[in-house]
Steps between C-alpha positions, in 0.01 A plus 500: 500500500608820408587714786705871522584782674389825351529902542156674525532874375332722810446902532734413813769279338480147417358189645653126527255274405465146491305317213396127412314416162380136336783409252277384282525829280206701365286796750364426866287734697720672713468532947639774692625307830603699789703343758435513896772792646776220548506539137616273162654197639528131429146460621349770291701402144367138583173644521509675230678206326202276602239762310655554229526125427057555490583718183578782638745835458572574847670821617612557855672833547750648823239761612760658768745556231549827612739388737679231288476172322318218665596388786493812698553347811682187597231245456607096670364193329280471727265777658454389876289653814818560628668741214156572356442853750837648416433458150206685495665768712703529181232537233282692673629815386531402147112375539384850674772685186284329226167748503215467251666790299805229424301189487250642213828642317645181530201288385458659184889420425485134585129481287635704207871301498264134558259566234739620226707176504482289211447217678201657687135438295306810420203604755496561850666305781531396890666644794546258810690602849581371758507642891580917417516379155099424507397881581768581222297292225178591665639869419616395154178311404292859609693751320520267193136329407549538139881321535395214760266268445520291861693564831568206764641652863573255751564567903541911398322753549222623282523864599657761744151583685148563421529771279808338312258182435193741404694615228675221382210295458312756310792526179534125544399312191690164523384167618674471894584194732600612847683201683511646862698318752271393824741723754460795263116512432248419793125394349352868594749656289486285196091595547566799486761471193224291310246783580745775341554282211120423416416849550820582211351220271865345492479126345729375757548203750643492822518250795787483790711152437413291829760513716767715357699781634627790315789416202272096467683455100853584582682181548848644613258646819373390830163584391489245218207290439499225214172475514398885495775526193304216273150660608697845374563349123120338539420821489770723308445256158162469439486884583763551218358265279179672522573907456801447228489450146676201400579340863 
């Protein structure tokens, strides 16, 4: 399978990228995945690896570029309790840096550098995240509904408050799965989501993944769950399959 590192032209520099394709030449809808904040890493290229073998053109950009290639911090094989807090400590500023103004900027880079590859088919695509980078393709999918057809966010948030999910939901046109993890979403507030989502007319669905904490797909994590991860492609494909042309 055809896999690369690439250079994505910003209006604040240039972003590493990582992308998988199907070696089986001709066009594939393209998908816009954003990483969790630990960032590209074995985990993430297998992921993306592992959807792009389902036909798939599958971008995953550096979205703290700003302060240097991926990895910005120090990242072990394995991301324990135990090293997991000071880790955090780290990112946290680079999370709090990247505001709305630099995400949207951003997006339309990675969407206009994904959809003018020639390996990318014509018409619109999908934007998955993970953790951080859920809200980030929640964001994406909003400020893009002619570009993106279907977005998949799975233990992230949906919005930064109230009014932040008022008026995301109203420019959202895509088809949505929200994979919440059980420690992040108690059954009140995923009423309450479902409410704001009916009342927006967003095709969506949305369940929390039984006993899962927050980061359930990442396998180089304590929080990993097999079982939550397969449940996460049961859902991810058929959503794919569905919104773009060609899947």
């Amino acid at each position: 399978m055809p896999t690369k590192t690439v250079r994505i032209p910003t209006a604040d520099g240039e972003a590493d990228a990582f992308v998988a394709f199907p070696d089986a030449g001709g066009r594939h809808p393209g998908v816009l995945m954003y990483a969790d904040a630990f960032g590209i890493r074995p985990v993430l290229r297998e992921m993306a690896r592992e959807l792009a073998e389902h036909g798939y053109y599958v971008l995953v950009p550096h979205y703290f570029y700003r302060q240097g290639p991926a990895p910005v911090v120090a990242l072990p094989a394995y991301i324990g309790e135990e090293v997991r807090p000071a880790i955090v400590a780290q990112l946290m500023p680079l999370i709090e840096a990247h505001t709305t103004a630099r995400v949207l900027s951003d997006a339309d880079a990675y969407l206009t550098y994904l959809t003018a590859q020639p390996e990318v088919a014509a018409g619109p695509v999908a934007v998955t995240g993970y953790c951080i980078g859920g809200l980030l393709a929640m964001r994406t999918a909003a400020a893009h509904p002619d570009r993106v057809a279907a977005v998949a966010n799975f233990h992230g948030p949906v919005a930064d408050g109230p009014e932040s999910l008022k008026h995301l939901l109203a420019e959202l046109t895509a088809q949505v799965h929200l994979g919440h993890a059980e420690t992040d979403m108690t059954p009140d507030a995923l009423d309450e989501l479902h409410a704001a989502l009916d009342a927006a007319g967003v095709d969506y669905t949305s369940e929390i993944y039984p006993g899962t904490v927050h980061g359930f797909t990442m396998s180089d994590t304590a929080a990993f769950d097999p079982a939550a991860l397969r449940r996460h492609w049961d859902r991810l494909l058929p959503l794919l399959a569905r919104t773009l042309a060609g899947s």
